[in-house]
PDB file of C-alpha atoms and ligand atoms in Angstrom:
ATOM      1  CA  MET A 831      10.800  19.784  12.284  1.00  0.00           C
ATOM      2  CA  ILE A 832       9.089  16.485  11.395  1.00  0.00           C
ATOM      3  CA  LYS A 833      10.959  13.390  12.580  1.00  0.00           C
ATOM      4  CA  LYS A 834      10.901  10.758   9.849  1.00  0.00           C
ATOM      5  CA  VAL A 835       9.959   7.234  10.860  1.00  0.00           C
ATOM      6  CA  SER A 836      12.905   4.892  10.326  1.00  0.00           C
ATOM      7  CA  VAL A 837      13.529   1.169  10.672  1.00  0.00           C
ATOM      8  CA  ASN A 838      14.882   1.984  14.162  1.00  0.00           C
ATOM      9  CA  THR A 839      11.582   3.657  15.109  1.00  0.00           C
ATOM     10  CA  LEU A 840       9.738   0.437  14.260  1.00  0.00           C
ATOM     11  CA  GLN A 841      12.208  -1.643  16.294  1.00  0.00           C
ATOM     12  CA  ARG A 842      11.704   0.727  19.239  1.00  0.00           C
ATOM     13  CA  TYR A 843       7.930   0.175  19.026  1.00  0.00           C
ATOM     14  CA  LYS A 844       8.527  -3.550  19.432  1.00  0.00           C
ATOM     15  CA  ASP A 845      11.137  -3.148  22.195  1.00  0.00           C
ATOM     16  CA  ASN A 846       8.766  -0.861  24.139  1.00  0.00           C
ATOM     17  CA  GLY A 847       5.766  -3.160  23.658  1.00  0.00           C
ATOM     18  CA  GLU A 848       3.986  -0.523  21.523  1.00  0.00           C
ATOM     19  CA  LYS A 849       2.054  -0.856  18.251  1.00  0.00           C
ATOM     20  CA  PHE A 850       2.527   0.866  14.896  1.00  0.00           C
ATOM     21  CA  SER A 851       0.263   1.406  11.902  1.00  0.00           C
ATOM     22  CA  MET A 852       0.826   0.729   8.218  1.00  0.00           C
ATOM     23  CA  LEU A 853      -1.484   1.350   5.265  1.00  0.00           C
ATOM     24  CA  THR A 854      -1.018   0.923   1.561  1.00  0.00           C
ATOM     25  CA  ALA A 855      -0.772   4.163  -0.420  1.00  0.00           C
ATOM     26  CA  TYR A 856      -0.492   4.528  -4.160  1.00  0.00           C
ATOM     27  CA  ASP A 857      -0.849   8.228  -5.006  1.00  0.00           C
ATOM     28  CA  TYR A 858       0.379  11.666  -3.948  1.00  0.00           C
ATOM     29  CA  SER A 859      -2.755  12.993  -2.193  1.00  0.00           C
ATOM     30  CA  THR A 860      -3.601   9.839  -0.276  1.00  0.00           C
ATOM     31  CA  ALA A 861       0.023   9.518   0.868  1.00  0.00           C
ATOM     32  CA  LYS A 862      -0.120  13.137   2.073  1.00  0.00           C
ATOM     33  CA  TYR A 863      -3.325  12.551   4.079  1.00  0.00           C
ATOM     34  CA  PHE A 864      -2.098   9.276   5.638  1.00  0.00           C
ATOM     35  CA  ASP A 865       1.188  10.949   6.499  1.00  0.00           C
ATOM     36  CA  GLU A 866      -0.667  13.878   8.124  1.00  0.00           C
ATOM     37  CA  ALA A 867      -2.881  11.403   9.999  1.00  0.00           C
ATOM     38  CA  GLY A 868       0.179   9.858  11.647  1.00  0.00           C
ATOM     39  CA  VAL A 869       0.289   6.481   9.892  1.00  0.00           C
ATOM     40  CA  ASP A 870       3.817   5.195  10.542  1.00  0.00           C
ATOM     41  CA  VAL A 871       4.449   3.169   7.393  1.00  0.00           C
ATOM     42  CA  LEU A 872       3.092   3.654   3.861  1.00  0.00           C
ATOM     43  CA  LEU A 873       3.309   0.554   1.709  1.00  0.00           C
ATOM     44  CA  VAL A 874       3.284   0.962  -2.042  1.00  0.00           C
ATOM     45  CA  GLY A 875       1.869  -2.542  -2.208  1.00  0.00           C
ATOM     46  CA  ASP A 876       1.611  -4.650  -5.318  1.00  0.00           C
ATOM     47  CA  SER A 877      -2.054  -4.922  -4.277  1.00  0.00           C
ATOM     48  CA  LEU A 878      -2.310  -1.848  -6.515  1.00  0.00           C
ATOM     49  CA  ALA A 879      -2.336  -4.356  -9.386  1.00  0.00           C
ATOM     50  CA  MET A 880      -5.874  -5.271  -8.356  1.00  0.00           C
ATOM     51  CA  VAL A 881      -7.299  -2.250  -6.542  1.00  0.00           C
ATOM     52  CA  ILE A 882      -5.878   0.465  -8.810  1.00  0.00           C
ATOM     53  CA  LEU A 883      -5.077  -1.179 -12.129  1.00  0.00           C
ATOM     54  CA  GLY A 884      -7.892  -3.740 -12.163  1.00  0.00           C
ATOM     55  CA  TYR A 885      -5.743  -6.811 -12.863  1.00  0.00           C
ATOM     56  CA  ASP A 886      -7.053 -10.085 -11.457  1.00  0.00           C
ATOM     57  CA  SER A 887      -3.828 -10.849  -9.561  1.00  0.00           C
ATOM     58  CA  THR A 888      -0.857  -9.045  -8.051  1.00  0.00           C
ATOM     59  CA  THR A 889       1.417 -11.076 -10.317  1.00  0.00           C
ATOM     60  CA  LYS A 890       0.371  -8.960 -13.310  1.00  0.00           C
ATOM     61  CA  VAL A 891       1.933  -5.666 -12.236  1.00  0.00           C
ATOM     62  CA  SER A 892       5.327  -4.734 -13.695  1.00  0.00           C
ATOM     63  CA  PHE A 893       8.314  -3.113 -12.036  1.00  0.00           C
ATOM     64  CA  ASP A 894       7.871   0.014 -14.167  1.00  0.00           C
ATOM     65  CA  GLU A 895       4.240   0.364 -13.067  1.00  0.00           C
ATOM     66  CA  MET A 896       5.265   0.009  -9.404  1.00  0.00           C
ATOM     67  CA  ALA A 897       7.917   2.662  -9.956  1.00  0.00           C
ATOM     68  CA  VAL A 898       5.346   5.266 -11.071  1.00  0.00           C
ATOM     69  CA  PHE A 899       3.285   4.839  -7.874  1.00  0.00           C
ATOM     70  CA  THR A 900       6.364   4.778  -5.629  1.00  0.00           C
ATOM     71  CA  LYS A 901       7.465   8.141  -7.034  1.00  0.00           C
ATOM     72  CA  ALA A 902       3.985   9.620  -6.488  1.00  0.00           C
ATOM     73  CA  VAL A 903       3.810   8.425  -2.864  1.00  0.00           C
ATOM     74  CA  SER A 904       7.276   9.734  -2.107  1.00  0.00           C
ATOM     75  CA  ARG A 905       6.260  13.224  -3.324  1.00  0.00           C
ATOM     76  CA  GLY A 906       3.370  13.291  -0.835  1.00  0.00           C
ATOM     77  CA  THR A 907       5.184  11.922   2.213  1.00  0.00           C
ATOM     78  CA  SER A 908       7.150  13.721   4.910  1.00  0.00           C
ATOM     79  CA  ARG A 909       7.086  11.595   8.068  1.00  0.00           C
ATOM     80  CA  SER A 910       5.989   8.058   7.239  1.00  0.00           C
ATOM     81  CA  LEU A 911       8.446   5.344   6.272  1.00  0.00           C
ATOM     82  CA  ILE A 912       7.828   4.369   2.633  1.00  0.00           C
ATOM     83  CA  VAL A 913       8.108   0.685   1.776  1.00  0.00           C
ATOM     84  CA  ALA A 914       7.729  -0.372  -1.868  1.00  0.00           C
ATOM     85  CA  ASP A 915       6.832  -3.901  -2.906  1.00  0.00           C
ATOM     86  CA  LEU A 916       9.167  -5.515  -5.385  1.00  0.00           C
ATOM     87  CA  PRO A 917       6.649  -7.102  -7.774  1.00  0.00           C
ATOM     88  CA  PHE A 918       6.502 -10.678  -9.042  1.00  0.00           C
ATOM     89  CA  MET A 919       9.628 -11.754 -10.964  1.00  0.00           C
ATOM     90  CA  SER A 920      11.515  -8.533 -10.242  1.00  0.00           C
ATOM     91  CA  TYR A 921      13.716 -10.285  -7.647  1.00  0.00           C
ATOM     92  CA  ASN A 922      13.401 -13.987  -8.503  1.00  0.00           C
ATOM     93  CA  ILE A 923      15.521 -14.260 -11.643  1.00  0.00           C
ATOM     94  CA  SER A 924      18.998 -13.327 -10.414  1.00  0.00           C
ATOM     95  CA  LEU A 925      20.739 -11.685  -7.515  1.00  0.00           C
ATOM     96  CA  GLU A 926      22.001  -8.952  -9.802  1.00  0.00           C
ATOM     97  CA  SER A 927      18.603  -7.955 -11.213  1.00  0.00           C
ATOM     98  CA  ALA A 928      17.055  -8.172  -7.725  1.00  0.00           C
ATOM     99  CA  LEU A 929      19.660  -5.808  -6.338  1.00  0.00           C
ATOM    100  CA  THR A 930      19.321  -3.423  -9.283  1.00  0.00           C
ATOM    101  CA  ASN A 931      15.530  -3.288  -8.890  1.00  0.00           C
ATOM    102  CA  ALA A 932      15.717  -2.842  -5.102  1.00  0.00           C
ATOM    103  CA  CYS A 933      18.241  -0.007  -5.436  1.00  0.00           C
ATOM    104  CA  ASN A 934      16.091   1.664  -8.091  1.00  0.00           C
ATOM    105  CA  MET A 935      13.082   1.671  -5.744  1.00  0.00           C
ATOM    106  CA  ILE A 936      15.210   3.591  -3.242  1.00  0.00           C
ATOM    107  CA  LYS A 937      16.197   6.032  -5.994  1.00  0.00           C
ATOM    108  CA  TYR A 938      12.492   6.518  -6.786  1.00  0.00           C
ATOM    109  CA  GLY A 939      11.842   7.564  -3.177  1.00  0.00           C
ATOM    110  CA  ALA A 940      11.150   4.382  -1.175  1.00  0.00           C
ATOM    111  CA  ASN A 941      12.950   3.980   2.142  1.00  0.00           C
ATOM    112  CA  ALA A 942      12.776   0.181   2.017  1.00  0.00           C
ATOM    113  CA  VAL A 943      11.496  -2.668  -0.138  1.00  0.00           C
ATOM    114  CA  LYS A 944       9.259  -5.625   0.690  1.00  0.00           C
ATOM    115  CA  ILE A 945       9.736  -9.066  -0.810  1.00  0.00           C
ATOM    116  CA  GLU A 946       7.730 -12.239  -0.364  1.00  0.00           C
ATOM    117  CA  GLY A 947       8.853 -15.733   0.553  1.00  0.00           C
ATOM    118  CA  CYS A 948      11.944 -17.365   1.978  1.00  0.00           C
ATOM    119  CA  SER A 949      13.740 -19.574  -0.551  1.00  0.00           C
ATOM    120  CA  GLU A 950      17.562 -19.724  -0.393  1.00  0.00           C
ATOM    121  CA  HIS A 951      17.642 -17.239  -3.267  1.00  0.00           C
ATOM    122  CA  ILE A 952      15.361 -14.819  -1.418  1.00  0.00           C
ATOM    123  CA  VAL A 953      17.450 -15.032   1.749  1.00  0.00           C
ATOM    124  CA  ASP A 954      20.507 -14.172  -0.401  1.00  0.00           C
ATOM    125  CA  VAL A 955      18.609 -11.257  -1.953  1.00  0.00           C
ATOM    126  CA  VAL A 956      17.715  -9.925   1.507  1.00  0.00           C
ATOM    127  CA  ARG A 957      21.343 -10.198   2.651  1.00  0.00           C
ATOM    128  CA  ARG A 958      22.754  -8.488  -0.445  1.00  0.00           C
ATOM    129  CA  CYS A 959      20.165  -5.688  -0.337  1.00  0.00           C
ATOM    130  CA  VAL A 960      20.818  -4.964   3.328  1.00  0.00           C
ATOM    131  CA  GLU A 961      24.601  -5.021   2.722  1.00  0.00           C
ATOM    132  CA  SER A 962      24.016  -2.509  -0.074  1.00  0.00           C
ATOM    133  CA  GLY A 963      21.965  -0.114   2.056  1.00  0.00           C
ATOM    134  CA  VAL A 964      18.468  -1.232   1.071  1.00  0.00           C
ATOM    135  CA  PRO A 965      16.340  -2.132   4.122  1.00  0.00           C
ATOM    136  CA  VAL A 966      14.125  -5.160   3.464  1.00  0.00           C
ATOM    137  CA  MET A 967      10.741  -6.071   4.935  1.00  0.00           C
ATOM    138  CA  GLY A 968       9.895  -9.774   4.596  1.00  0.00           C
ATOM    139  CA  HIS A 969       6.450 -11.238   3.928  1.00  0.00           C
ATOM    140  CA  LEU A 970       5.448 -14.741   5.077  1.00  0.00           C
ATOM    141  CA  GLY A 971       2.299 -16.769   5.654  1.00  0.00           C
ATOM    142  CA  PHE A 972      -0.012 -16.233   2.693  1.00  0.00           C
ATOM    143  CA  THR A 973       2.162 -14.690  -0.012  1.00  0.00           C
ATOM    144  CA  PRO A 974      -0.020 -13.465  -2.912  1.00  0.00           C
ATOM    145  CA  GLN A 975       2.796 -13.644  -5.477  1.00  0.00           C
ATOM    146  CA  PHE A 976       2.790 -17.433  -4.892  1.00  0.00           C
ATOM    147  CA  LEU A 977      -0.985 -17.694  -5.407  1.00  0.00           C
ATOM    148  CA  ASN A 978      -0.569 -20.180  -8.247  1.00  0.00           C
ATOM    149  CA  THR A 979       1.662 -22.521  -6.230  1.00  0.00           C
ATOM    150  CA  ILE A 980      -0.358 -22.129  -3.008  1.00  0.00           C
ATOM    151  CA  GLY A 981      -3.479 -22.911  -5.047  1.00  0.00           C
ATOM    152  CA  GLY A 982      -5.888 -20.317  -3.610  1.00  0.00           C
ATOM    153  CA  TYR A 983      -6.466 -17.697  -0.911  1.00  0.00           C
ATOM    154  CA  ASN A 984      -5.768 -20.214   1.855  1.00  0.00           C
ATOM    155  CA  ILE A 985      -4.996 -19.482   5.506  1.00  0.00           C
ATOM    156  CA  GLN A 986      -1.434 -20.561   6.347  1.00  0.00           C
ATOM    157  CA  GLY A 987       0.117 -21.740   9.643  1.00  0.00           C
ATOM    158  CA  LYS A 988      -2.954 -23.647  10.770  1.00  0.00           C
ATOM    159  CA  SER A 989      -1.015 -26.258  12.790  1.00  0.00           C
ATOM    160  CA  TYR A 990       1.868 -26.404  15.272  1.00  0.00           C
ATOM    161  CA  GLU A 991       4.120 -27.887  12.547  1.00  0.00           C
ATOM    162  CA  SER A 992       3.314 -25.221   9.980  1.00  0.00           C
ATOM    163  CA  THR A 993       3.723 -22.474  12.601  1.00  0.00           C
ATOM    164  CA  LEU A 994       7.218 -23.849  13.315  1.00  0.00           C
ATOM    165  CA  ALA A 995       7.929 -23.893   9.577  1.00  0.00           C
ATOM    166  CA  ILE A 996       6.965 -20.206   9.251  1.00  0.00           C
ATOM    167  CA  LEU A 997       8.986 -19.380  12.390  1.00  0.00           C
ATOM    168  CA  SER A 998      12.029 -21.058  10.886  1.00  0.00           C
ATOM    169  CA  GLN A 999      11.605 -18.929   7.720  1.00  0.00           C
ATOM    170  CA  ALA A1000      11.153 -15.819   9.868  1.00  0.00           C
ATOM    171  CA  LYS A1001      14.422 -16.546  11.670  1.00  0.00           C
ATOM    172  CA  LYS A1002      16.262 -16.957   8.354  1.00  0.00           C
ATOM    173  CA  LEU A1003      14.974 -13.580   7.129  1.00  0.00           C
ATOM    174  CA  GLU A1004      15.862 -11.953  10.437  1.00  0.00           C
ATOM    175  CA  ALA A1005      19.382 -13.430  10.298  1.00  0.00           C
ATOM    176  CA  ALA A1006      19.749 -12.131   6.723  1.00  0.00           C
ATOM    177  CA  GLY A1007      18.981  -8.615   7.995  1.00  0.00           C
ATOM    178  CA  ALA A1008      15.253  -8.065   7.359  1.00  0.00           C
ATOM    179  CA  PHE A1009      14.030  -5.234   9.614  1.00  0.00           C
ATOM    180  CA  ALA A1010      10.373  -6.363   9.894  1.00  0.00           C
ATOM    181  CA  LEU A1011       8.061  -9.082   8.682  1.00  0.00           C
ATOM    182  CA  VAL A1012       4.504  -9.033   7.338  1.00  0.00           C
ATOM    183  CA  LEU A1013       2.530 -12.115   8.381  1.00  0.00           C
ATOM    184  CA  GLU A1014      -0.499 -12.536   6.151  1.00  0.00           C
ATOM    185  CA  MET A1015      -3.592 -14.655   6.819  1.00  0.00           C
ATOM    186  CA  VAL A1016      -2.354 -16.846   9.653  1.00  0.00           C
ATOM    187  CA  PRO A1017      -4.168 -17.633  12.927  1.00  0.00           C
ATOM    188  CA  GLU A1018      -3.360 -15.046  15.574  1.00  0.00           C
ATOM    189  CA  GLU A1019      -1.782 -17.629  17.886  1.00  0.00           C
ATOM    190  CA  CYS A1020       0.643 -18.550  15.093  1.00  0.00           C
ATOM    191  CA  ALA A1021       1.541 -14.855  14.620  1.00  0.00           C
ATOM    192  CA  LYS A1022       1.905 -14.358  18.390  1.00  0.00           C
ATOM    193  CA  TYR A1023       4.309 -17.304  18.627  1.00  0.00           C
ATOM    194  CA  ILE A1024       6.399 -15.959  15.762  1.00  0.00           C
ATOM    195  CA  ASP A1025       6.425 -12.394  17.132  1.00  0.00           C
ATOM    196  CA  GLU A1026       7.527 -13.695  20.539  1.00  0.00           C
ATOM    197  CA  ASN A1027      10.334 -15.773  19.060  1.00  0.00           C
ATOM    198  CA  ILE A1028      12.045 -13.254  16.797  1.00  0.00           C
ATOM    199  CA  ASN A1029      13.493  -9.869  17.676  1.00  0.00           C
ATOM    200  CA  ILE A1030      12.276  -7.814  14.711  1.00  0.00           C
ATOM    201  CA  PRO A1031       8.692  -6.487  14.585  1.00  0.00           C
ATOM    202  CA  THR A1032       5.989  -8.517  12.874  1.00  0.00           C
ATOM    203  CA  ILE A1033       3.120  -6.804  11.056  1.00  0.00           C
ATOM    204  CA  SER A1034      -0.300  -8.402  10.882  1.00  0.00           C
ATOM    205  CA  CYS A1035      -2.217  -8.546   7.632  1.00  0.00           C
ATOM    206  CA  GLY A1036      -5.078 -10.705   8.818  1.00  0.00           C
ATOM    207  CA  ALA A1037      -2.794 -12.263  11.436  1.00  0.00           C
ATOM    208  CA  GLY A1038      -4.614 -11.072  14.543  1.00  0.00           C
ATOM    209  CA  ARG A1039      -3.887  -8.833  17.475  1.00  0.00           C
ATOM    210  CA  TYR A1040      -0.463  -9.806  18.778  1.00  0.00           C
ATOM    211  CA  CYS A1041       1.864  -8.469  16.097  1.00  0.00           C
ATOM    212  CA  THR A1042       3.754  -5.210  16.656  1.00  0.00           C
ATOM    213  CA  GLY A1043       2.167  -3.559  13.619  1.00  0.00           C
ATOM    214  CA  GLN A1044      -1.060  -3.787  11.645  1.00  0.00           C
ATOM    215  CA  VAL A1045      -1.456  -3.278   7.907  1.00  0.00           C
ATOM    216  CA  LEU A1046      -4.531  -2.981   5.710  1.00  0.00           C
ATOM    217  CA  VAL A1047      -4.977  -2.304   2.027  1.00  0.00           C
ATOM    218  CA  SER A1048      -6.289   1.277   2.088  1.00  0.00           C
ATOM    219  CA  ASP A1049      -8.832   0.737  -0.678  1.00  0.00           C
ATOM    220  CA  ASP A1050     -10.308  -2.101   1.432  1.00  0.00           C
ATOM    221  CA  MET A1051     -10.449  -0.135   4.679  1.00  0.00           C
ATOM    222  CA  LEU A1052     -11.845   2.952   2.936  1.00  0.00           C
ATOM    223  CA  GLY A1053     -14.536   0.842   1.247  1.00  0.00           C
ATOM    224  CA  LYS A1054     -13.370   1.847  -2.227  1.00  0.00           C
ATOM    225  CA  TYR A1055     -12.424  -1.593  -3.586  1.00  0.00           C
ATOM    226  CA  SER A1056     -15.574  -3.660  -3.447  1.00  0.00           C
ATOM    227  CA  ASP A1057     -14.874  -6.772  -5.554  1.00  0.00           C
ATOM    228  CA  PHE A1058     -14.414  -8.731  -2.316  1.00  0.00           C
ATOM    229  CA  LYS A1059     -13.735  -8.062   1.386  1.00  0.00           C
ATOM    230  CA  PRO A1060     -11.504 -10.411   3.365  1.00  0.00           C
ATOM    231  CA  LYS A1061     -12.761 -11.303   6.882  1.00  0.00           C
ATOM    232  CA  PHE A1062      -9.904  -9.413   8.555  1.00  0.00           C
ATOM    233  CA  VAL A1063     -10.668  -6.059   6.895  1.00  0.00           C
ATOM    234  CA  ARG A1064     -12.439  -3.387   8.935  1.00  0.00           C
ATOM    235  CA  ARG A1065     -14.173  -0.800   6.747  1.00  0.00           C
ATOM    236  CA  TYR A1066     -13.683   2.691   8.178  1.00  0.00           C
ATOM    237  CA  ALA A1067     -15.511   4.442   5.344  1.00  0.00           C
ATOM    238  CA  ASP A1068     -17.764   3.770   2.392  1.00  0.00           C
ATOM    239  CA  MET A1069     -15.872   5.519  -0.386  1.00  0.00           C
ATOM    240  CA  ARG A1070     -17.729   3.584  -3.047  1.00  0.00           C
ATOM    241  CA  SER A1071     -20.956   5.322  -1.973  1.00  0.00           C
ATOM    242  CA  VAL A1072     -19.246   8.694  -1.589  1.00  0.00           C
ATOM    243  CA  ILE A1073     -17.860   8.415  -5.125  1.00  0.00           C
ATOM    244  CA  THR A1074     -20.988   7.068  -6.849  1.00  0.00           C
ATOM    245  CA  ASP A1075     -23.315   9.492  -4.995  1.00  0.00           C
ATOM    246  CA  SER A1076     -21.093  12.441  -5.956  1.00  0.00           C
ATOM    247  CA  ALA A1077     -20.835  11.299  -9.574  1.00  0.00           C
ATOM    248  CA  ARG A1078     -24.628  10.777  -9.754  1.00  0.00           C
ATOM    249  CA  GLN A1079     -25.248  14.281  -8.354  1.00  0.00           C
ATOM    250  CA  TYR A1080     -22.717  15.804 -10.767  1.00  0.00           C
ATOM    251  CA  ASP A1081     -24.339  14.032 -13.719  1.00  0.00           C
ATOM    252  CA  TYR A1082     -27.739  15.384 -12.605  1.00  0.00           C
ATOM    253  CA  ASP A1083     -26.412  18.931 -12.114  1.00  0.00           C
ATOM    254  CA  VAL A1084     -24.747  19.002 -15.546  1.00  0.00           C
ATOM    255  CA  LYS A1085     -27.815  17.656 -17.333  1.00  0.00           C
ATOM    256  CA  ASN A1086     -30.136  20.105 -15.531  1.00  0.00           C
ATOM    257  CA  GLY A1087     -28.003  23.220 -16.009  1.00  0.00           C
ATOM    258  CA  LEU A1088     -27.133  23.397 -12.292  1.00  0.00           C
ATOM    259  CA  PHE A1089     -23.393  23.097 -12.841  1.00  0.00           C
ATOM    260  CA  PRO A1090     -21.493  25.340 -13.219  1.00  0.00           C
ATOM    261  CA  SER A1091     -23.092  28.132 -11.188  1.00  0.00           C
ATOM    262  CA  ASP A1092     -22.343  31.863 -11.419  1.00  0.00           C
ATOM    263  CA  ASP A1093     -19.577  31.463  -8.815  1.00  0.00           C
ATOM    264  CA  GLU A1094     -17.858  28.793 -10.859  1.00  0.00           C
ATOM    265  CA  VAL A1095     -17.306  30.682 -14.150  1.00  0.00           C
ATOM    266  CA  TYR A1096     -14.957  33.374 -15.464  1.00  0.00           C
ATOM    267  CA  LYS A1097     -16.600  36.580 -16.790  1.00  0.00           C
ATOM    268  CA  LEU A1098     -15.704  39.159 -19.429  1.00  0.00           C
ATOM    269  CA  SER A1099     -15.676  42.798 -18.359  1.00  0.00           C
ATOM    270  CA  GLU A1100     -18.795  44.877 -19.219  1.00  0.00           C
ATOM    271  CA  GLU A1101     -16.729  46.775 -21.782  1.00  0.00           C
ATOM    272  CA  GLU A1102     -15.582  43.694 -23.651  1.00  0.00           C
ATOM    273  CA  LEU A1103     -19.044  42.193 -23.449  1.00  0.00           C
ATOM    274  CA  LYS A1104     -20.581  45.119 -25.343  1.00  0.00           C
ATOM    275  CA  GLN A1105     -18.647  44.140 -28.483  1.00  0.00           C
ATOM    276  CA  PHE A1106     -20.263  40.693 -28.703  1.00  0.00           C
ATOM    277  CA  ASN A1107     -23.469  40.015 -30.496  1.00  0.00           C
ATOM    278  CA  PHE A1108     -24.645  36.727 -28.990  1.00  0.00           C
ATOM    279  CA  ARG A1109     -27.485  34.886 -30.634  1.00  0.00           C
ATOM    280  CA  GLU A1110     -29.027  34.202 -27.252  1.00  0.00           C
ATOM    281  CA  GLY A1111     -28.769  36.793 -24.507  1.00  0.00           C
ATOM    282  CA  VAL A1112     -25.876  36.435 -22.094  1.00  0.00           C
ATOM    283  CA  LYS A1113     -26.908  37.013 -18.501  1.00  0.00           C
ATOM    284  CA  CYS A1114     -24.303  39.082 -16.654  1.00  0.00           C
TER     285      CYS A1114
HETATM  286  O1  KIV B1456       0.509  -5.521  -1.583  1.00  0.00           O
HETATM  287  C1  KIV B1456       0.045  -5.322  -0.463  1.00  0.00           C
HETATM  288  O2  KIV B1456      -0.819  -4.467  -0.269  1.00  0.00           O
HETATM  289  C2  KIV B1456       0.564  -6.110   0.639  1.00  0.00           C
HETATM  290  C3  KIV B1456      -0.184  -6.045   1.929  1.00  0.00           C
HETATM  291  C4  KIV B1456      -1.425  -6.812   1.801  1.00  0.00           C
HETATM  292  C5  KIV B1456       0.657  -6.462   3.065  1.00  0.00           C
HETATM  293  O3  KIV B1456       1.522  -6.784   0.497  1.00  0.00           O
END
């Protein structure tokens, strides 16, 4: 019997001084393989806007698009905790629509939602979701949905003052009931200070070695998305080459009559074959 990872499992990792892994997943098969590999948390990240749908920003993906991928990941997952991103503007307009969207993600198969930022409204959203049975993961530091107000892919928390500002936000999210916190693109000392000063686990996305968890965008770490590679990404595979080499070979095989082979076709019986009068001989 597989024991499902829960928010309590992640808290235990932190309490025991252990690490956990998180990867983004967007489809059934990949979710299945990551789950089998023992990855603790699968994030249906709004990064799919760029790496799957080809938009130029995460702000372009809609709630309905996120829902499709969340359902697919949930069908492929047995053990991992599934966290679904609430996309841009799906939780910013009103408490009511935020709660409705968060609850719907749970209905589609997520075990928790992730939301970015820490305005008063967002803290209220976190509190109301948690009260309603929807676990919430926070996301501070560089928050891609705020790209236009931040003004670029800039590292956050680069000073003592700004580290304290992020810590104060982290404490507000923790007090509102968030079960974990992604810290994106901050110096590792900043992340360490925050992790040491809150009780819930922090998860590093380019935030160094001292967080309880680590997360990477799977298309980055598999070398599939190649438009750019942030400094903090480690490439574990070169899927771009695997895919283009395979496609090139397939194209060659088709054009040279090498695909399909005898083993890859269905055949008529000898008896049926006799009744045909092919223009060119059929090799049996
Ligand atoms: O959308 C995403 O993939 C994320 C991770 C980068 C943390 O939010």
